[in-house]
PDB file of C-alpha atoms and ligand atoms in Angstrom:
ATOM      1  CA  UNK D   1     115.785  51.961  83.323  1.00  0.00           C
ATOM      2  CA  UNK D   2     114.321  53.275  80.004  1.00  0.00           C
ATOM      3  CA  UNK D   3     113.320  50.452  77.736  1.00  0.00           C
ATOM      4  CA  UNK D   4     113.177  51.008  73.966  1.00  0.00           C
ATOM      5  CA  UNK D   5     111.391  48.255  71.981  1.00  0.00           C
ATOM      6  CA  UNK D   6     112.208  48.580  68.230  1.00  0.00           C
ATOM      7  CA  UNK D   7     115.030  47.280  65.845  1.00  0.00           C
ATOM      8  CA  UNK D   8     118.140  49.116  65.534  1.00  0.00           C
ATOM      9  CA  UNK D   9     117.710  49.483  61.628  1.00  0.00           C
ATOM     10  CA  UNK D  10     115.011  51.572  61.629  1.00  0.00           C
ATOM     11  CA  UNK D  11     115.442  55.144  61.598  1.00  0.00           C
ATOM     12  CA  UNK D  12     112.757  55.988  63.480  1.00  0.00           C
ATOM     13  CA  UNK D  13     114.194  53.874  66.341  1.00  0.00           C
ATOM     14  CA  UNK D  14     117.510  55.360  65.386  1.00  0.00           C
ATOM     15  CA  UNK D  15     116.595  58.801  65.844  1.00  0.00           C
ATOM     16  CA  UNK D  16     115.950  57.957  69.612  1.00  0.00           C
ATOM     17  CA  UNK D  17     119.288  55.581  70.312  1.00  0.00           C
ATOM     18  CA  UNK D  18     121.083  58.531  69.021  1.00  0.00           C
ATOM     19  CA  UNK D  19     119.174  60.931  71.155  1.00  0.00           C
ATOM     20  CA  UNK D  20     119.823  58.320  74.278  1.00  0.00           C
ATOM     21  CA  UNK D  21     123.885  58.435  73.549  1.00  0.00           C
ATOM     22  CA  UNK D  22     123.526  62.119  73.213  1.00  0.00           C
ATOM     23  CA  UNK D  23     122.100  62.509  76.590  1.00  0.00           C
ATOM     24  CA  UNK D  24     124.030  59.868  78.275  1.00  0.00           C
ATOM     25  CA  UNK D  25     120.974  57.924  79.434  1.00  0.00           C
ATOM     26  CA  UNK D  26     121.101  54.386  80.197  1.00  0.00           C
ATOM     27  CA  UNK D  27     119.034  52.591  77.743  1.00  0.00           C
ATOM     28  CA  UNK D  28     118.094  48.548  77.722  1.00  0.00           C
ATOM     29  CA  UNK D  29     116.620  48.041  74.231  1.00  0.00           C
ATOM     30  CA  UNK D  30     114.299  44.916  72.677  1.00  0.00           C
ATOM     31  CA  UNK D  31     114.330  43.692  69.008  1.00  0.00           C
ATOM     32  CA  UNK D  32     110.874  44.158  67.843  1.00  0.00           C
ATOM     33  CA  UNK D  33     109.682  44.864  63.983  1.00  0.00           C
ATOM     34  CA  UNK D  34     111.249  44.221  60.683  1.00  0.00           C
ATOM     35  CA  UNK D  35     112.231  39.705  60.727  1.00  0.00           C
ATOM     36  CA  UNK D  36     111.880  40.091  64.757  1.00  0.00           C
ATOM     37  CA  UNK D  37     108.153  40.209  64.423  1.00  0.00           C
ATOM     38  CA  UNK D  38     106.159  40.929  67.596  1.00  0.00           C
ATOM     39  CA  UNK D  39     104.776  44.090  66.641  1.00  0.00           C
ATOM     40  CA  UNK D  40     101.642  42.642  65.816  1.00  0.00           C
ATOM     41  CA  UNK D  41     101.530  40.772  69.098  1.00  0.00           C
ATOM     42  CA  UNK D  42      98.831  41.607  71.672  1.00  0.00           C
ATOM     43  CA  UNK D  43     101.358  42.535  74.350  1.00  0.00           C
ATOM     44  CA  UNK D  44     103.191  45.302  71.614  1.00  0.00           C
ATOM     45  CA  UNK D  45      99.768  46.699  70.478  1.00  0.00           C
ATOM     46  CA  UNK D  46      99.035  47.338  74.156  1.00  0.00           C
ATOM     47  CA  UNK D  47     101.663  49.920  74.009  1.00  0.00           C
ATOM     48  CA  UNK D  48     101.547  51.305  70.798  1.00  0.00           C
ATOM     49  CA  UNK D  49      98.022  50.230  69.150  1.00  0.00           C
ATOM     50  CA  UNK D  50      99.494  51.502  65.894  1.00  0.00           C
ATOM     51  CA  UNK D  51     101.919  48.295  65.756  1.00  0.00           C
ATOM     52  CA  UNK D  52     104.977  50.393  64.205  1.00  0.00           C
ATOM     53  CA  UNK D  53     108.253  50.843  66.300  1.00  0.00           C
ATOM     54  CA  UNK D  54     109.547  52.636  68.177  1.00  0.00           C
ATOM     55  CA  UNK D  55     107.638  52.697  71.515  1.00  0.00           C
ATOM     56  CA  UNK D  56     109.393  53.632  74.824  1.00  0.00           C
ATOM     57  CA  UNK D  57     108.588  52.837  78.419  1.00  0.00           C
ATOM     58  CA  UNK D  58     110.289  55.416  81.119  1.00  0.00           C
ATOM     59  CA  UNK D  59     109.313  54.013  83.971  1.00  0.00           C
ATOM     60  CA  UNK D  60     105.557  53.239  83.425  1.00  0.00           C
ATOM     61  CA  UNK D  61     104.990  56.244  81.283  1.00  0.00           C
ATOM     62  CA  UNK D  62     104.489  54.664  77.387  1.00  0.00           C
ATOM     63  CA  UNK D  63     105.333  56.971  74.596  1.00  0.00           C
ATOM     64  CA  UNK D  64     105.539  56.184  71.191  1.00  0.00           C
ATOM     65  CA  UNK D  65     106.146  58.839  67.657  1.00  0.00           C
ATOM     66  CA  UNK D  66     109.678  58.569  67.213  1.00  0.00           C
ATOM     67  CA  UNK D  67     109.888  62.199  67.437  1.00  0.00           C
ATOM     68  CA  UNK D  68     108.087  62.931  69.979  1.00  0.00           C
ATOM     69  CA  UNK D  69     110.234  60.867  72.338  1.00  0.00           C
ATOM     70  CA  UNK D  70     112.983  62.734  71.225  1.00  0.00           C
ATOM     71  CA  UNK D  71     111.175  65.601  72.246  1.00  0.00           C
ATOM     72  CA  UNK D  72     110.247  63.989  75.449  1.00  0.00           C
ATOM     73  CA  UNK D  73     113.307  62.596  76.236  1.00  0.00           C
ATOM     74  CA  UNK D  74     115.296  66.536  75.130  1.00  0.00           C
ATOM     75  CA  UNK D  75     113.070  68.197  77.157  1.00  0.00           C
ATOM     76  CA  UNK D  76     113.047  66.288  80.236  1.00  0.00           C
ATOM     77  CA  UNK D  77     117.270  65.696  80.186  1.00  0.00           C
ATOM     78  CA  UNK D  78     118.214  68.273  78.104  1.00  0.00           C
ATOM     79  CA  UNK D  79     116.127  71.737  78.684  1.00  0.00           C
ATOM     80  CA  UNK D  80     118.694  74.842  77.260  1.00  0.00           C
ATOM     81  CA  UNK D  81     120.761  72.543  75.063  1.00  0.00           C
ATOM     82  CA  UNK D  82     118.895  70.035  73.194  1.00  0.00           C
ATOM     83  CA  UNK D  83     115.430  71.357  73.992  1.00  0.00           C
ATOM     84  CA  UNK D  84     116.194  74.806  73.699  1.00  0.00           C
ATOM     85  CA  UNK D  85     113.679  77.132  76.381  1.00  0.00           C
ATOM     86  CA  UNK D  86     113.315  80.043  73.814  1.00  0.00           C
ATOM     87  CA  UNK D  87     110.247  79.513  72.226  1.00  0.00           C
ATOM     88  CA  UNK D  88     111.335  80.997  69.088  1.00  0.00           C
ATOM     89  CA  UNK D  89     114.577  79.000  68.869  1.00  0.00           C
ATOM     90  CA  UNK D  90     112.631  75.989  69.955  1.00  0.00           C
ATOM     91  CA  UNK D  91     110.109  76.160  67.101  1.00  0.00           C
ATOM     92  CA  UNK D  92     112.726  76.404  64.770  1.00  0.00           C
ATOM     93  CA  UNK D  93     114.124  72.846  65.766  1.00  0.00           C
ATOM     94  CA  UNK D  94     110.867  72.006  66.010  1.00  0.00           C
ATOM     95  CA  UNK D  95     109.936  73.205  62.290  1.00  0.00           C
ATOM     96  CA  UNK D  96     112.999  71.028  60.704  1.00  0.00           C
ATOM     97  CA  UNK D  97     111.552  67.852  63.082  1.00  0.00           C
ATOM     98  CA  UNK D  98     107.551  67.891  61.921  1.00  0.00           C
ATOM     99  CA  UNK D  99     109.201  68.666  57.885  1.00  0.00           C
ATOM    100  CA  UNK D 100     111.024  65.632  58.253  1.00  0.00           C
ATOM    101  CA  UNK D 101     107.866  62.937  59.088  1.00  0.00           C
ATOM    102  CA  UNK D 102     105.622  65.620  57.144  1.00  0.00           C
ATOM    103  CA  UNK D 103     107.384  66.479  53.977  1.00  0.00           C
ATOM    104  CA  UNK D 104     110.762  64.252  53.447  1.00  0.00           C
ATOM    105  CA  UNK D 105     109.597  61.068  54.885  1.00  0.00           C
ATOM    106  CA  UNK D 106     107.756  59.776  51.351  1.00  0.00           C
ATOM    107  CA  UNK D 107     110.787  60.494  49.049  1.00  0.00           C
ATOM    108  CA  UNK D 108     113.554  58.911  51.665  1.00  0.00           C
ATOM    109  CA  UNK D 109     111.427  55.931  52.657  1.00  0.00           C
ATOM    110  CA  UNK D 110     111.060  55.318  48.784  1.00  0.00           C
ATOM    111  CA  UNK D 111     114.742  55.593  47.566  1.00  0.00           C
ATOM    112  CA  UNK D 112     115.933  53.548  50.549  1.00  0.00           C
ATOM    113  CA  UNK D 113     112.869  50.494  50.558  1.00  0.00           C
ATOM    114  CA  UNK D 114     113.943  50.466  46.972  1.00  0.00           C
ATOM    115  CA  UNK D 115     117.539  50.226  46.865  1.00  0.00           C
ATOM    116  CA  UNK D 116     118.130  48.702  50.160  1.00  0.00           C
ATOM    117  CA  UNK D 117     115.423  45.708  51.246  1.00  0.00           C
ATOM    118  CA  UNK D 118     113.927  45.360  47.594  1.00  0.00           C
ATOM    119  CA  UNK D 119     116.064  42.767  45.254  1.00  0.00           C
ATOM    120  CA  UNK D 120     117.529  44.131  42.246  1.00  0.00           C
ATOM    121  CA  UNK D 121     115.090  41.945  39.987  1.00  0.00           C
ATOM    122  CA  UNK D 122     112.213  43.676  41.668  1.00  0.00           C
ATOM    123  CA  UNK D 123     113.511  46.743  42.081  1.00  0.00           C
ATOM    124  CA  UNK D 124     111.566  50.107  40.103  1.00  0.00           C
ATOM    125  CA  UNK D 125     114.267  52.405  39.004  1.00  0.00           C
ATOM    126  CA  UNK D 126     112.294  54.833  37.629  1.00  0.00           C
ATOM    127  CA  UNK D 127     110.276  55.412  40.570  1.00  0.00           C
ATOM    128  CA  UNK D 128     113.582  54.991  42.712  1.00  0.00           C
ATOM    129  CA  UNK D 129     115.582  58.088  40.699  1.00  0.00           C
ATOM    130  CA  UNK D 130     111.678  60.070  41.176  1.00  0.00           C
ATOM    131  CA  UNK D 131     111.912  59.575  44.416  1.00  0.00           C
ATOM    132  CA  UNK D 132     115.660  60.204  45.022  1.00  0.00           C
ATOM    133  CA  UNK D 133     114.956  63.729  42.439  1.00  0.00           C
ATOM    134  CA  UNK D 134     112.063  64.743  44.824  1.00  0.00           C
ATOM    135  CA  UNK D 135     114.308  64.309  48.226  1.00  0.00           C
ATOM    136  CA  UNK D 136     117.488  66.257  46.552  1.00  0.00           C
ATOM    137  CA  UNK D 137     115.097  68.986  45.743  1.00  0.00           C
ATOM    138  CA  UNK D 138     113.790  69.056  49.708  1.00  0.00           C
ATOM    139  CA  UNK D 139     117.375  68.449  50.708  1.00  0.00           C
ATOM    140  CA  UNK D 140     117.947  71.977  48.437  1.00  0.00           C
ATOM    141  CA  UNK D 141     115.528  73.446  50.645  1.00  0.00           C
ATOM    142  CA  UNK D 142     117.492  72.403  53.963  1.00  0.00           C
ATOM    143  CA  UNK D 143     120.761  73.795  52.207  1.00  0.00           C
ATOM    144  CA  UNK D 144     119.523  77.294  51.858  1.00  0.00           C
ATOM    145  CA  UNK D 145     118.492  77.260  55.545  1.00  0.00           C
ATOM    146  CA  UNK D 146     121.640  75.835  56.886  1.00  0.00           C
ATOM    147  CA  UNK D 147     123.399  78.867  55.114  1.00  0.00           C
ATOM    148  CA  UNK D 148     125.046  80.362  57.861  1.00  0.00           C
ATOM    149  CA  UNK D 149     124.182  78.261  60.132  1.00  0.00           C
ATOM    150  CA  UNK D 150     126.240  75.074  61.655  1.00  0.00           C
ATOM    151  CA  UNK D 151     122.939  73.182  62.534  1.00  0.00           C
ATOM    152  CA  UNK D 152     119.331  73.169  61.034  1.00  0.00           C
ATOM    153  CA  UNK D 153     118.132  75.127  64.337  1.00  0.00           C
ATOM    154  CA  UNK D 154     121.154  78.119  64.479  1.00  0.00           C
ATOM    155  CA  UNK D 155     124.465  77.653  65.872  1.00  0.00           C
ATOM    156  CA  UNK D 156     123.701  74.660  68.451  1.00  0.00           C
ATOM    157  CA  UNK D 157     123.132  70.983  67.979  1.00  0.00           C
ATOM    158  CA  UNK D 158     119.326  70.818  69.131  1.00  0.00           C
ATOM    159  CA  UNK D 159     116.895  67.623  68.763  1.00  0.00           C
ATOM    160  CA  UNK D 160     115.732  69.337  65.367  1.00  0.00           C
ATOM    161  CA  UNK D 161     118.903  67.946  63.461  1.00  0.00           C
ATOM    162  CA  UNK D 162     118.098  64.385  65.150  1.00  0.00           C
ATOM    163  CA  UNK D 163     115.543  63.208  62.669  1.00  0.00           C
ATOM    164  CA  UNK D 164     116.561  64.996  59.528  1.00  0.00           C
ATOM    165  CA  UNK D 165     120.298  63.891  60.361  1.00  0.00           C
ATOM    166  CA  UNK D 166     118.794  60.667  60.061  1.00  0.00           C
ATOM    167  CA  UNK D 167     117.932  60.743  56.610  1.00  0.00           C
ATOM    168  CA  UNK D 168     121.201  62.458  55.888  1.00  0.00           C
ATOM    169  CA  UNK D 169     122.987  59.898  56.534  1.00  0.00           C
ATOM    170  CA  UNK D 170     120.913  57.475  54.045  1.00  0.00           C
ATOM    171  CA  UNK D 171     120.964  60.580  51.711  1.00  0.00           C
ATOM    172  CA  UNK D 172     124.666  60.457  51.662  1.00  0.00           C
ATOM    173  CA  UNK D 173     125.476  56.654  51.810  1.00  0.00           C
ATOM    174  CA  UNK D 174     122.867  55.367  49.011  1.00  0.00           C
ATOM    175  CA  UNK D 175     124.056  54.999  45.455  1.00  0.00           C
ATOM    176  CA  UNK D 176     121.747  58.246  43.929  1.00  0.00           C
ATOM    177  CA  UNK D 177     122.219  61.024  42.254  1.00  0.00           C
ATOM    178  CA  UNK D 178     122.396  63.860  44.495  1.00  0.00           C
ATOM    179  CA  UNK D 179     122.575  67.706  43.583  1.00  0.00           C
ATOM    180  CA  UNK D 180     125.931  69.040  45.075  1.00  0.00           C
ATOM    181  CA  UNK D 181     124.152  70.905  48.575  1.00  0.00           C
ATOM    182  CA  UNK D 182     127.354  72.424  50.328  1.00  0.00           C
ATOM    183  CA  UNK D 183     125.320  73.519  53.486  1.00  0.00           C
ATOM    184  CA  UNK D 184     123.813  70.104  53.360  1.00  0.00           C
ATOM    185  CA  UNK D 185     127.009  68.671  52.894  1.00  0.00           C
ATOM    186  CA  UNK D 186     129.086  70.502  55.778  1.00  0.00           C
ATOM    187  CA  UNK D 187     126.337  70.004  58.309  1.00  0.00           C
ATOM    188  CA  UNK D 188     126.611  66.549  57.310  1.00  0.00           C
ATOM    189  CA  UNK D 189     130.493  66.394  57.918  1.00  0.00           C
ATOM    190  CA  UNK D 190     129.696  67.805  61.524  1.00  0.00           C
ATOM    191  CA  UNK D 191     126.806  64.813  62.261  1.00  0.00           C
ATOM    192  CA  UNK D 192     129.677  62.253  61.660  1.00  0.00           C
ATOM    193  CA  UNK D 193     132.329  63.869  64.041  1.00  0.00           C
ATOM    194  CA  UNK D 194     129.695  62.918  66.830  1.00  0.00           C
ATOM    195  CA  UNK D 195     130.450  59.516  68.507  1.00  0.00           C
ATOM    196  CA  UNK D 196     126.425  58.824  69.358  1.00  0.00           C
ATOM    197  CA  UNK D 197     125.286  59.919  65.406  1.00  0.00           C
ATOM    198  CA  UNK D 198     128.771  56.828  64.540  1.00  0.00           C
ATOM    199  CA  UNK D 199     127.617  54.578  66.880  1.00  0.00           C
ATOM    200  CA  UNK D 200     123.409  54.650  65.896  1.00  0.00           C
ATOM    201  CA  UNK D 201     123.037  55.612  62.499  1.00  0.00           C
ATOM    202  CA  UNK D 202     125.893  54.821  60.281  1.00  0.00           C
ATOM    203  CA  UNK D 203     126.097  51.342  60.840  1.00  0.00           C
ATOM    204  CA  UNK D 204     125.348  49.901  57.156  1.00  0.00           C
ATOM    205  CA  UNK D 205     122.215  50.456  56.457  1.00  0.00           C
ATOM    206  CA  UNK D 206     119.847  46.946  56.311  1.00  0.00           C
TER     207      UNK D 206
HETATM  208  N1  LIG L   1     105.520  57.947  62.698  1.00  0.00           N
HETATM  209  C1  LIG L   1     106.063  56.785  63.328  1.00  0.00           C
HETATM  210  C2  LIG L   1     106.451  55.786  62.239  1.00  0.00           C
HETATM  211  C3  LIG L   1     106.956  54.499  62.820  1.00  0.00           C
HETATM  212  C4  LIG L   1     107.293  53.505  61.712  1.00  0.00           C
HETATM  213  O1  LIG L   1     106.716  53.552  60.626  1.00  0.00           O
HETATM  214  N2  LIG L   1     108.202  52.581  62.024  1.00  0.00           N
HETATM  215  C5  LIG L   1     108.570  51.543  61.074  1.00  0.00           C
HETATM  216  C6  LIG L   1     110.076  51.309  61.083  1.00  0.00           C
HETATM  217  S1  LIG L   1     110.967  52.723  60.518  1.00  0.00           S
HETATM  218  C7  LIG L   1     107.902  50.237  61.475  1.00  0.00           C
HETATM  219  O2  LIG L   1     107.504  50.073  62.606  1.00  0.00           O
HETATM  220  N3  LIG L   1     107.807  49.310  60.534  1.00  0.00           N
HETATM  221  C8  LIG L   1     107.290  47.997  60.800  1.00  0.00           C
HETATM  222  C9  LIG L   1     108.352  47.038  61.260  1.00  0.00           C
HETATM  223  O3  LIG L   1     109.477  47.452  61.588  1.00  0.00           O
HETATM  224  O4  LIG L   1     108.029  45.858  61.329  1.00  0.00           O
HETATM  225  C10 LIG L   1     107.291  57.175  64.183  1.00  0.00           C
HETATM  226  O5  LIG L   1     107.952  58.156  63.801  1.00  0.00           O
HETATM  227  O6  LIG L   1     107.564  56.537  65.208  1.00  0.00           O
END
């Protein structure tokens, strides 16, 4: 059976129990990271020298890169839907996937260590609201691509909206100022009618 080894609060492990439940593929999971510890334990940096979750083990084959398991794991279960075989269409999910870890990741990983595992006492508001102005500006830029469109790769859920749907859901559930996105907004809407994106990324966040 697949094994996943990473805590279910991260988002990067996230991205990849949602993609599981998705998919339908049995999944046995292991707290690792965060107050579990481990990942600095010889066994963990066997697998993934970098130390950071989440890593994956399908039978023997190690992968870690949260999204590229989700690639991994869309292409090998989920070729045409998830994964879509047009190269064009494909790049597209692709695009909204590498902008995420690329371009998105700083701001969002700012505004949430902030508000969520810092203490108020030690908490930076004015680098909090910079960072939460800088990720509603990128969100702007996912709203005028999702015009028209029900999901960041066309018309079809693909694994492009995985990791960016991620965020989303932060985006949407932390106490910032946000810029009213419609696109943003309706996409979101869809995410949350979808029992796997319930189920793996909007418990409260930790
Ligand atoms: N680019 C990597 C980043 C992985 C990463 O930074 N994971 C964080 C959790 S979101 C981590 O391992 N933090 C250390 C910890 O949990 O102890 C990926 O997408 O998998």
């Amino acid at each position: 059976m697949l094994k996943i080894l990473g805590r279910k609060s991260s988002s990067n492990v996230q991205k990849v129990l949602w993609c599981c439940a998705e998919l339908g593929i049995a999944f046995e999971r292991q707290d690792i990271g965060g107050d579990f510890g481990k990942n600095d334990e010889p066994a963990y940096l066997a697998l993934n020298p970098n130390g950071r979750v989440p890593t994956i083990d399908d039978d023997g084959f190690v992968l870690w890169e949260s999204n590229v398991i989700v690639r991994y794991l869309s292409a090998k279960y989920a070729a045409g839907s998830l994964w879509p075989n047009d190269p064009g269409q494909r790049s597209e999910a692709d695009r909204w996937m590498d902008w995420q870890n690329s371009t998105i990741n700083g701001p969002m990983r700012d505004v949430f260590w902030g508000l969520v595992r810092t203490p108020p006492e030690k908490r930076d508001m004015a680098a909090i609201n910079k960072a939460a102005a800088e990720a509603g500006k990128l969100f702007g830029r996912l709203d005028e691509k999702l015009a028209g469109k029900l999901y960041v790769a066309g018309q079809h859920f693909t694994m492009g909206d995985i990791p960016v749907g991620c965020f989303a859901h932060r985006w949407f559930a932390l106490p910032i100022e946000r810029p009213d996105l419609k696109n943003v907004k309706a996409w979101y809407e869809r995410l949350k009618t979808r029992p796997a994106y319930a189920k793996h990324v909007m418990p409260p966040l930790t």
